[in-house]
Structure formats: structure tokens, C-alpha cells
PDB file of C-alpha atoms and ligand atoms in Angstrom:
ATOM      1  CA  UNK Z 705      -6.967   8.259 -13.936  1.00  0.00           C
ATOM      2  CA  UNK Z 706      -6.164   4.512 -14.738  1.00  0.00           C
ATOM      3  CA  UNK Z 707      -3.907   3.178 -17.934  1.00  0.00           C
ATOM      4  CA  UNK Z 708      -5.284  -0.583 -18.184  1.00  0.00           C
ATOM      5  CA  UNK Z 709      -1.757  -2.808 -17.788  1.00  0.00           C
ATOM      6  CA  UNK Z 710      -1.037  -4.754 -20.557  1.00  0.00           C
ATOM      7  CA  UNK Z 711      -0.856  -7.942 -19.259  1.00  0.00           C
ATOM      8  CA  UNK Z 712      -3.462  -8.060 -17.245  1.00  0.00           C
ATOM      9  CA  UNK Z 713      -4.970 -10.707 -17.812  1.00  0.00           C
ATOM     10  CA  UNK Z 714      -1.849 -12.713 -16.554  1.00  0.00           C
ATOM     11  CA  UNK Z 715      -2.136 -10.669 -13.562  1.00  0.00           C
ATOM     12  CA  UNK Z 716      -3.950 -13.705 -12.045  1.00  0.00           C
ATOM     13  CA  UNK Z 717      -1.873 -16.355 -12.217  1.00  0.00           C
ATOM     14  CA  UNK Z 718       1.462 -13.931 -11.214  1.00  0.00           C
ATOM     15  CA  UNK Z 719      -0.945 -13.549  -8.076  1.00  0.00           C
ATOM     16  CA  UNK Z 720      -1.247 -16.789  -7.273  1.00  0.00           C
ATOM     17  CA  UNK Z 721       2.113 -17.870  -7.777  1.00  0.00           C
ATOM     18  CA  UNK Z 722       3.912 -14.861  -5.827  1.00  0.00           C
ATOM     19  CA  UNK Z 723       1.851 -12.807  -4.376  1.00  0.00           C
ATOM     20  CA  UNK Z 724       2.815  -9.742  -6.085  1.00  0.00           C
ATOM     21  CA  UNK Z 725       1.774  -7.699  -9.367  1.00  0.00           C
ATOM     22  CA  UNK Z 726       3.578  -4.995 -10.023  1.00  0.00           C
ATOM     23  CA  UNK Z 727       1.207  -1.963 -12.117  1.00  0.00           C
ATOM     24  CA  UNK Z 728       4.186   0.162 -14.218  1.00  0.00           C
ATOM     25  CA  UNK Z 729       2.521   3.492 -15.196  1.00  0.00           C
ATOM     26  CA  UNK Z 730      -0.684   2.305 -13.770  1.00  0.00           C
ATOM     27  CA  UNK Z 731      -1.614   6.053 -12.973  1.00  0.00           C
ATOM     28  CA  UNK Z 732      -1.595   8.832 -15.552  1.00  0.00           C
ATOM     29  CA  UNK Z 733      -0.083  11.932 -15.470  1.00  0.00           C
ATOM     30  CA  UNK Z 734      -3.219  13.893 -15.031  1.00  0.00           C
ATOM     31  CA  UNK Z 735      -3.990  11.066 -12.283  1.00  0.00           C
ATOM     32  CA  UNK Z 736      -0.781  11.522 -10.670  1.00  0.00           C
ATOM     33  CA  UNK Z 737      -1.404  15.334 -10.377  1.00  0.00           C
ATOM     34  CA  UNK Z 738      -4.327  14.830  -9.017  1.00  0.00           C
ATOM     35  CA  UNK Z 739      -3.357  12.555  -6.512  1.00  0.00           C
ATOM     36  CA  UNK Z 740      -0.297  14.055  -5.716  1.00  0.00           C
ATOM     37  CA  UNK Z 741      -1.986  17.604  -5.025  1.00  0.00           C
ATOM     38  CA  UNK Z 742      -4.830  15.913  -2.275  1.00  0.00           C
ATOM     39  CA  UNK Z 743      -2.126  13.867  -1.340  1.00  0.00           C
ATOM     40  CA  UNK Z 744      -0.039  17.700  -0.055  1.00  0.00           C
ATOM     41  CA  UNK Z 745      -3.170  18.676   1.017  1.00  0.00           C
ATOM     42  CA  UNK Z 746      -4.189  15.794   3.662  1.00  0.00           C
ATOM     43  CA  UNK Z 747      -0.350  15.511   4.612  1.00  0.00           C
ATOM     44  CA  UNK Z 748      -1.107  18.877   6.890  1.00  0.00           C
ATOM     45  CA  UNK Z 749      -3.112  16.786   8.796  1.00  0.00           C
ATOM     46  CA  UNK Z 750      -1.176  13.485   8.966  1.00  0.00           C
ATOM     47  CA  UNK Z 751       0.545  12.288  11.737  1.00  0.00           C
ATOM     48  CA  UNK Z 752       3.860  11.756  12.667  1.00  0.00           C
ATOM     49  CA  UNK Z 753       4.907   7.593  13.880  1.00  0.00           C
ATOM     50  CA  UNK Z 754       7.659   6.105  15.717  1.00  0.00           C
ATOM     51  CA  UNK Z 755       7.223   2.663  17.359  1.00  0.00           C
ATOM     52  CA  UNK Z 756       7.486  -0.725  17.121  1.00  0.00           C
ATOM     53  CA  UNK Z 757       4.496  -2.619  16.559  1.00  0.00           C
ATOM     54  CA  UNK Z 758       4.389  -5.395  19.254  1.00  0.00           C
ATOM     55  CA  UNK Z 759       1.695  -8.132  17.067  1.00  0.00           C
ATOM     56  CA  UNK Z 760       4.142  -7.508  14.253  1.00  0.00           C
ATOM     57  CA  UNK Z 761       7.382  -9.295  15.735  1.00  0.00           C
ATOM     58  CA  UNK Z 762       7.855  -5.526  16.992  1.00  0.00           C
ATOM     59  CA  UNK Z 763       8.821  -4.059  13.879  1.00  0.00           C
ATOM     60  CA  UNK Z 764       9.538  -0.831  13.256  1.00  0.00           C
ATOM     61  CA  UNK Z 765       7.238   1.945  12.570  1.00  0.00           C
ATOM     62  CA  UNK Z 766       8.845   5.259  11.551  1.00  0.00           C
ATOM     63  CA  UNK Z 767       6.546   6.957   9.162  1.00  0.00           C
ATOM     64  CA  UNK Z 768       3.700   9.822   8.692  1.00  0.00           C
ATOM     65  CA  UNK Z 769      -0.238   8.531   8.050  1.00  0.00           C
ATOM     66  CA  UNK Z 770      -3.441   9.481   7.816  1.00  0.00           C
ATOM     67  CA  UNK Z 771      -6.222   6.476   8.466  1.00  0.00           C
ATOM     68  CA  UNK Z 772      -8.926   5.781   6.348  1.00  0.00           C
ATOM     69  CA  UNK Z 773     -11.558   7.739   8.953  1.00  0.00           C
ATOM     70  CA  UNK Z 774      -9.909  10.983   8.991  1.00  0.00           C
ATOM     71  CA  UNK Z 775      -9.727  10.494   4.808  1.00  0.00           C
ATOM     72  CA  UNK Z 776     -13.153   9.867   4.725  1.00  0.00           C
ATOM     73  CA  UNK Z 777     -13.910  13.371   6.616  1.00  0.00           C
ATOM     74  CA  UNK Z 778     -11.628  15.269   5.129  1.00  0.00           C
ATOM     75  CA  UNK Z 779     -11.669  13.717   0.857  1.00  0.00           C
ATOM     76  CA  UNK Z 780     -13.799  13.722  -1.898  1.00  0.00           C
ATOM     77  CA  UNK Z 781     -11.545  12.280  -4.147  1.00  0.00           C
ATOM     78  CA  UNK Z 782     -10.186   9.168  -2.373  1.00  0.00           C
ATOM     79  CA  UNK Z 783     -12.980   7.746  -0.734  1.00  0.00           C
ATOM     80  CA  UNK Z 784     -14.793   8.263  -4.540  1.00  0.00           C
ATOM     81  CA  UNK Z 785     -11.977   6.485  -6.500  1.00  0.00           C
ATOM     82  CA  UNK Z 786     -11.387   3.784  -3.731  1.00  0.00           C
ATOM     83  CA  UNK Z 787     -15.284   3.151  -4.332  1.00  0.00           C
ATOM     84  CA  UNK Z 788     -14.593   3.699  -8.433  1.00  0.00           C
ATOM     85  CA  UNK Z 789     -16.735   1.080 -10.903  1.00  0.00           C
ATOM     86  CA  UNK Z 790     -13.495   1.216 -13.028  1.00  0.00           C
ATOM     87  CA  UNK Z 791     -10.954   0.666 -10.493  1.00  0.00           C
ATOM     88  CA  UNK Z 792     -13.383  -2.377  -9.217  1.00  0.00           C
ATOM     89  CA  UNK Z 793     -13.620  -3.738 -12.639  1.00  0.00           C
ATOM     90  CA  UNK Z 794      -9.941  -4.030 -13.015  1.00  0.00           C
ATOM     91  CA  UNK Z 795      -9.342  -5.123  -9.788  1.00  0.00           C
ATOM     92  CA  UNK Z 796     -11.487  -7.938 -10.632  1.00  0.00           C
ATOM     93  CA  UNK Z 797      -9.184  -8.700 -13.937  1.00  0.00           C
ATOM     94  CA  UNK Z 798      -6.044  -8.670 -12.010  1.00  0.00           C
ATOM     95  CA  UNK Z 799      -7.241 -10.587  -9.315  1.00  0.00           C
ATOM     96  CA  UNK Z 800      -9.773 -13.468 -11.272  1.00  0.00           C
ATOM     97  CA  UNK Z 801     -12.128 -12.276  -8.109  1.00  0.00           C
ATOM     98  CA  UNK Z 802     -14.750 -10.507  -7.335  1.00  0.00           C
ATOM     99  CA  UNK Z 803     -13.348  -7.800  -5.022  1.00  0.00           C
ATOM    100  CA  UNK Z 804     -15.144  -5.494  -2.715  1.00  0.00           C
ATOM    101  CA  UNK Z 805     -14.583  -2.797  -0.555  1.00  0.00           C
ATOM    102  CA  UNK Z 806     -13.531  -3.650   3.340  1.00  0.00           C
ATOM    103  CA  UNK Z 807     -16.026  -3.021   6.144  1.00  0.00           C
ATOM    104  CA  UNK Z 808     -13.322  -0.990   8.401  1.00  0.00           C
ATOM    105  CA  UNK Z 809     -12.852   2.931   7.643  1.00  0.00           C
ATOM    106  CA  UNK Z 810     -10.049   2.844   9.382  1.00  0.00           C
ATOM    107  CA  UNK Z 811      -8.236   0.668   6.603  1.00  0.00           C
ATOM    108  CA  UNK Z 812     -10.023   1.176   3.435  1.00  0.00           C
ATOM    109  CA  UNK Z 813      -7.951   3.818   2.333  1.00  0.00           C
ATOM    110  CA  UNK Z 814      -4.911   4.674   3.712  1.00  0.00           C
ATOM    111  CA  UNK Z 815      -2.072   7.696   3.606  1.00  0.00           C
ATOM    112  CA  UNK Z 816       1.609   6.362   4.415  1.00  0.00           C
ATOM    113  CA  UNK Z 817       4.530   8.789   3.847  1.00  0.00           C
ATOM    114  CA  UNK Z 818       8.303   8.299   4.433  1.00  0.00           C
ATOM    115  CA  UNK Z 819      10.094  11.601   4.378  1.00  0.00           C
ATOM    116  CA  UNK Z 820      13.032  11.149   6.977  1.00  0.00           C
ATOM    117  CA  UNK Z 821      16.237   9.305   6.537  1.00  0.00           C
ATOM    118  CA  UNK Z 822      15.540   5.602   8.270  1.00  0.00           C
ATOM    119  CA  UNK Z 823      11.688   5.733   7.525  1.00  0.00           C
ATOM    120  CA  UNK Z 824      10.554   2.604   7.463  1.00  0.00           C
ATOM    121  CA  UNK Z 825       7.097   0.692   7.478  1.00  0.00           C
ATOM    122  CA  UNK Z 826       8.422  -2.627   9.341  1.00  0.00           C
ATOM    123  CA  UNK Z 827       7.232  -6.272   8.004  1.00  0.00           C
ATOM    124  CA  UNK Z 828       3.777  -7.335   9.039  1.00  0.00           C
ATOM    125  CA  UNK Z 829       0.512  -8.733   6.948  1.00  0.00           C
ATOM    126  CA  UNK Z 830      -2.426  -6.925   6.349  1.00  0.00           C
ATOM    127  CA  UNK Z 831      -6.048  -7.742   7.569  1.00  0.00           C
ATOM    128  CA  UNK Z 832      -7.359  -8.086   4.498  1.00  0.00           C
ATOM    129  CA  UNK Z 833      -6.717 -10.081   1.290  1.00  0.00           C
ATOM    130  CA  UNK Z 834      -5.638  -7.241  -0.955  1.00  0.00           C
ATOM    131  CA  UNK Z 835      -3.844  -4.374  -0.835  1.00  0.00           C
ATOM    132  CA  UNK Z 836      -3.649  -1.857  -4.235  1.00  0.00           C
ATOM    133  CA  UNK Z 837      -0.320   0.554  -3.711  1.00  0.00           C
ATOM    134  CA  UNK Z 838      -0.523   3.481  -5.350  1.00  0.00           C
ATOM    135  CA  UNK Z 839       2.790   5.807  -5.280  1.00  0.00           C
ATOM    136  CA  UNK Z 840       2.657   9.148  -5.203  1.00  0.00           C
ATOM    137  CA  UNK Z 841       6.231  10.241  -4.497  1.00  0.00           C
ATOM    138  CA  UNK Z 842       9.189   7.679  -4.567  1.00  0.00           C
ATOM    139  CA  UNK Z 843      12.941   7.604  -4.616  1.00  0.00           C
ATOM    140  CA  UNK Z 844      14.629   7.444  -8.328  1.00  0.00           C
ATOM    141  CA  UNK Z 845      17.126   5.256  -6.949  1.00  0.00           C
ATOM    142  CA  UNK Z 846      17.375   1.732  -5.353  1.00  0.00           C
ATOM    143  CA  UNK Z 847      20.168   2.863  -3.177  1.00  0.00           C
ATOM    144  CA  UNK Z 848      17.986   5.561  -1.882  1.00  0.00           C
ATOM    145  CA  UNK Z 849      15.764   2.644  -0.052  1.00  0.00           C
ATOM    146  CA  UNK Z 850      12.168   2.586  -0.061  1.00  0.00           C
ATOM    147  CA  UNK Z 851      11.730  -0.666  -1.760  1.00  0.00           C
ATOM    148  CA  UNK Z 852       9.088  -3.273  -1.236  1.00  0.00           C
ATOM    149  CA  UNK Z 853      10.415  -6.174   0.125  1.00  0.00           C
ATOM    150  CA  UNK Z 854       7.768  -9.534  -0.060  1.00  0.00           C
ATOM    151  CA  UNK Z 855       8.138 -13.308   0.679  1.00  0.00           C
ATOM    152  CA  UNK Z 856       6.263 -15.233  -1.695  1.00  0.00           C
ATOM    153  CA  UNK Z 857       4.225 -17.559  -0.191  1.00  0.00           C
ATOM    154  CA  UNK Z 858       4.994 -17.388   3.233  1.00  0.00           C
ATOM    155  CA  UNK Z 859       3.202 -14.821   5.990  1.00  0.00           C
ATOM    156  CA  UNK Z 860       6.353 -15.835   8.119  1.00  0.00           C
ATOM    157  CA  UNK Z 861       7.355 -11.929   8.840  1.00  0.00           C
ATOM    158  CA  UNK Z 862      10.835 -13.889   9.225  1.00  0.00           C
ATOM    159  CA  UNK Z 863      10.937 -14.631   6.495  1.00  0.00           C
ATOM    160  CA  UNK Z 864      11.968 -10.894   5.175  1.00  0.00           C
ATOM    161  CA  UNK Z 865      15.689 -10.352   4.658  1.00  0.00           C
ATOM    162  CA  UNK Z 866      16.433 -13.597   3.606  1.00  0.00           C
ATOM    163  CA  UNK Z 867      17.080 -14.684   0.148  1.00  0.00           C
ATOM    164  CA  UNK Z 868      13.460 -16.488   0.543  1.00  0.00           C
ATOM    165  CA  UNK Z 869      12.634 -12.193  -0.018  1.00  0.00           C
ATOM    166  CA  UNK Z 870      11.729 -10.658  -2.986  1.00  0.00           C
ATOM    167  CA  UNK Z 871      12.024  -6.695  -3.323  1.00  0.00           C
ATOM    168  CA  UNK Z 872      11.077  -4.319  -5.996  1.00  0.00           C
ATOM    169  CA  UNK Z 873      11.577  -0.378  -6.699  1.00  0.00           C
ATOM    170  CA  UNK Z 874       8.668   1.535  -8.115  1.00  0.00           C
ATOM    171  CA  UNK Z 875       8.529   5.255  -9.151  1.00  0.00           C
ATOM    172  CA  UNK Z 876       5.710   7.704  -9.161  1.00  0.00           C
ATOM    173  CA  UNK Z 877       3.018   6.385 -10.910  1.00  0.00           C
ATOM    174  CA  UNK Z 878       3.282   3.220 -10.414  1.00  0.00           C
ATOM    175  CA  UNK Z 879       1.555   0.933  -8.634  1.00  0.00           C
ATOM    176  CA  UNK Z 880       1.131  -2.708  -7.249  1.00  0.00           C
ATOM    177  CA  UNK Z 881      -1.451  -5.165  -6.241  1.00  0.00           C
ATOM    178  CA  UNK Z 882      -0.295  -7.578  -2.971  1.00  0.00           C
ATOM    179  CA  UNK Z 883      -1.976 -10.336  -1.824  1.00  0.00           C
ATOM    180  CA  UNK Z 884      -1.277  -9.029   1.600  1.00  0.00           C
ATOM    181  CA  UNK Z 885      -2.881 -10.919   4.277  1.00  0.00           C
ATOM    182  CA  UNK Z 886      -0.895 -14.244   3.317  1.00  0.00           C
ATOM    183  CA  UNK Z 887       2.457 -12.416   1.890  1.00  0.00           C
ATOM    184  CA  UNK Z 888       4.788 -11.029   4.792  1.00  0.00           C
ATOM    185  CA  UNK Z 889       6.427  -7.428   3.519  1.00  0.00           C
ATOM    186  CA  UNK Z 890       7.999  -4.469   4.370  1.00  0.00           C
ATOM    187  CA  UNK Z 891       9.117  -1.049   3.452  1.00  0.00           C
ATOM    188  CA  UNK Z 892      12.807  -1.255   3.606  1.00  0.00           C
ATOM    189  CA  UNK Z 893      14.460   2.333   5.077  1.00  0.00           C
ATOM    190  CA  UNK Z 894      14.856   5.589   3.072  1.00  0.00           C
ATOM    191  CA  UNK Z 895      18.648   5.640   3.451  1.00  0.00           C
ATOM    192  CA  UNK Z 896      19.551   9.422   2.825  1.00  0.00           C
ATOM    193  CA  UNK Z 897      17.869  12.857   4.306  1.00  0.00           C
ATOM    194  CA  UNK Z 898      15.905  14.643   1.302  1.00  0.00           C
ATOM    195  CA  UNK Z 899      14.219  11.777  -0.032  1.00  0.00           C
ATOM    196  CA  UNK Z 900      10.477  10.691   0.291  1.00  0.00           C
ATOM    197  CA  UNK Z 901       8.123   7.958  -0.700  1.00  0.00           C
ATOM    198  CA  UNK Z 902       4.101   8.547  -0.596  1.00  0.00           C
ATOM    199  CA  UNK Z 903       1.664   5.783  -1.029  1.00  0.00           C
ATOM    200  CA  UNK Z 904      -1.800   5.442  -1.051  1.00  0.00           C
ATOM    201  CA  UNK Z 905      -2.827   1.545  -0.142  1.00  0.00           C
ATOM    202  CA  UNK Z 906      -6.558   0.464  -0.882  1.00  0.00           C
ATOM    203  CA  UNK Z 907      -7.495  -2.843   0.890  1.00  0.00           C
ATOM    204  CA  UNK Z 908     -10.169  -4.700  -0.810  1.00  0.00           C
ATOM    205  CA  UNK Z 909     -11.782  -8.101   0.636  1.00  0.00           C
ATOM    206  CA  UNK Z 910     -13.573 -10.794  -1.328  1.00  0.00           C
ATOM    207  CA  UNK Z 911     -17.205 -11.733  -0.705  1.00  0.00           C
ATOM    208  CA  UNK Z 912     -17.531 -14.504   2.711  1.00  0.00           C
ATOM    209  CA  UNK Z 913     -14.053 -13.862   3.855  1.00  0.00           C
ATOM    210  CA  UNK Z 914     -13.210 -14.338   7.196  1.00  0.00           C
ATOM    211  CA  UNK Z 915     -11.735 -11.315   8.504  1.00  0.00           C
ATOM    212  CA  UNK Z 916      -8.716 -11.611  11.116  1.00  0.00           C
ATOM    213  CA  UNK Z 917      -8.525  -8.144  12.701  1.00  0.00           C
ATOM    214  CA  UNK Z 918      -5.611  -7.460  14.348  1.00  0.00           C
ATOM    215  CA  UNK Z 919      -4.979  -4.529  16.261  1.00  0.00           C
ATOM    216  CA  UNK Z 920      -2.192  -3.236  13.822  1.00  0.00           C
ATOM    217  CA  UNK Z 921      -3.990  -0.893  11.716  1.00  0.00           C
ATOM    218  CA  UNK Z 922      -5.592   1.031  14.449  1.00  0.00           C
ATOM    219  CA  UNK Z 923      -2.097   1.421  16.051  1.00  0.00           C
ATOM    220  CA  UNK Z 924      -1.020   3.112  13.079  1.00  0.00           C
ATOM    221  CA  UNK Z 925      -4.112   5.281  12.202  1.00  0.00           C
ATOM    222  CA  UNK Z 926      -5.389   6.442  15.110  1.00  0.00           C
TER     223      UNK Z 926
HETATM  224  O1  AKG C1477       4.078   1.259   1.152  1.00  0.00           O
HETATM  225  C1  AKG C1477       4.042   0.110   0.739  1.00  0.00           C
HETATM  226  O2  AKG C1477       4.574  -0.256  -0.321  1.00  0.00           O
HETATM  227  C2  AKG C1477       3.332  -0.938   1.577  1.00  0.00           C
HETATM  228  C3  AKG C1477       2.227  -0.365   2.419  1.00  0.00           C
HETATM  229  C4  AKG C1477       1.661  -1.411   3.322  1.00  0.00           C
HETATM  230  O3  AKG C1477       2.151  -2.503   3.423  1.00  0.00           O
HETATM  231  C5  AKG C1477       0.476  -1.112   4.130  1.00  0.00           C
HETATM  232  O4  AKG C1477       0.017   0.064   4.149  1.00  0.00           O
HETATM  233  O5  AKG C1477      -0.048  -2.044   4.771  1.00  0.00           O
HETATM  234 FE1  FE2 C1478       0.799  -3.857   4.322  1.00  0.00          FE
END
């Protein structure tokens, strides 16, 4: 399922310094099949959001998801490989820390797609410390949008679209590891009809860690 990055054990420090590792090829291509085919499957059952999310600076929200809950019902596969020694044990390299699974359904695993022109998942921080972004489907193309857009450093959600903001493209197969409860970010908008962009996000906690729900994710995967 998993190529091992080559640099991981740098992964660390990257961390620490911006917030962001970005995991080229992390998937393979019997992975990717995989993923992509439960990934068509669940999307029947996904539903469609548009609002702005008022805890979030009221950012916008124009995307299709499926919460960890209904995943858990309705998978074998993703609740198994969120749970996966492997995955663990790399997380573990990448991060220098002993990750573990978060105590919410709703968030442990989630589906976000972006298939419209002007999709967009609006700036906001996560609940929990780390977030593992797989990607299913994305644009080929800058231009076409659907780039992640961070702010080392800074949870200031403000802080996005300034040149304090850092944003990077990713195709299928790759993946990234955010320290997402302390780094604002955004999905910036799918700028032309055909396109689409499907993720799978993991959170993952660390053991003792004070937890600072907000209502966000239940908003978005009811
Ligand atoms: O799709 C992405 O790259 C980010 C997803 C995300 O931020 C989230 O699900 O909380
Ligand atoms: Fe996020």
C-alpha cells in the first residue's frame, strides 16, 4: 500500500520547522487502485456541502464528504488501514512521536471531494495534532486550483493569502502529513468545471493531549 519516503527521517525536523511534509508517491499503484475504487464506492453515499463555517472566520465550505461514522459502517478497508501497524510505524518516523488514533469517529477518517468548479474547503485548523492527506484524484495542473495552501507557524486563519502562505500541488498518489491543529490551511478553489480532487485525511493524536473540540467537524460530517 505504502512506499517508505526517502527522507524520512528528516521528516521530523521539516515538521517542526513548517508544519508541513509533503509524501511524493507515498501510495502505490496497487494502493491507489484500491483506494480509488472504495473511494467511487462510498462517494454514492457522500454528501453534498455548501456553507460557511461560522467558528472558522466563516469560511467557505463547498465540497462533498463522508464522516468518519458513516466510513466506519459502511468500510472494511479504511477503518483497517487508518488502524494499520505499518502506517502507525511510519507515522511515528515522520513525526519523532508516538502517534495514536483519535477518540472521535466522526474525524478519524474522513472522505472530502471537490468535483465542481469553485469547490473549496475554506481555512480553518483541525482538532487534532495531525492530519495524514491521502489523494485520490487531483488536478494535473496548478492553474486548475486545488492546492494546499498552509501558514507555517501561525493558526492565524488570516494569515492564508498572504505571502506569510505557503501552497503546494500534489497529484494522485501523493500524500502529506500537517501538523494541523497549530498550522492554519485551506483548499484553494477548483477553478474550471471537469476537474476533481479526492482526499482521504487521517487525524492522529499523541498520547495526554488535550483535545480542543470544536464544533467544525461535526458541521461538515454530519
Ligand atoms: O484536502 C486537503 O488537502 C485538506 C483537508 C483538510 O484540511 C481537512 O480535512 O481537515
Ligand atoms: Fe484540515
Amino acid at each position: 500500500m505504502f512506499n517508505v519516503p526517502k527522507d524520512a527521517d528528516q521528516a521530523p525536523a521539516r515538521l517542526e520547522r513548517t508544519g508541513y511534509v509533503p509524501l511524493t508517491g507515498l501510495l502505490t499503484a496497487e494502493g491507489l487502485a484500491l483506494l480509488r475504487r472504495e473511494a467511487a464506492r462510498l462517494e454514492g453515499i457522500a454528501l453534498r456541502r455548501d456553507f460557511s463555517m461560522a467558528c472558522m472566520d466563516n469560511s467557505p465550505r463547498h465540497m462533498t464528504t463522508l464522516g468518519g461514522q458513516v466510513i466506519a459502517e459502511e468500510s472494511e478497508l479504511l477503518p483497517r488501514l487508518y488502524a494499520d501497524e505499518e502506517l502507525l510505524s511510519l507515522l511515528g518516523r515522520l513525526t519523532g512521536q508516538a502517534v495514536t488514533s483519535v477518540p472521535d469517529p466522526v474525524e478519524r477518517h474522513v472522505l472530502n471531494i471537490l468535483h465542481q468548479e469553485g469547490d473549496t474547503h475554506g481555512g480553518h485548523t483541525d482538532d487534532h495534532p495531525y492530519a495524514l492527506v491521502l489523494f485520490l484524484e487531483a488536478p494535473g495542473r496548478p492553474e486548475d486550483g486545488g492546492l494546499l495552501e498552509y501558514t507555517p507557524g501561525t493558526p492565524r486563519l488570516d494569515a492564508l493569502g498572504t505571502p506569510a502562505a505557503v501552497t503546494g500541488h500534489h497529484h494522485a498518489g501523493d500524500a502529506y502529513l500537517l501538523r494541523s491543529d497549530t498550522t492554519a490551511h485551506r483548499v484553494t478553489p477548483l477553478t474550471r468545471p471537469g476537474v476533481r480532487r479526492t482526499v482521504l485525511n487521517f487525524a492522529y493524536t499523541l498520547p495526554g493531549h488535550p483535545t480542543h473540540p470544536t464544533d467544525s467537524a461535526h458541521q461538515l460530517y454530519r
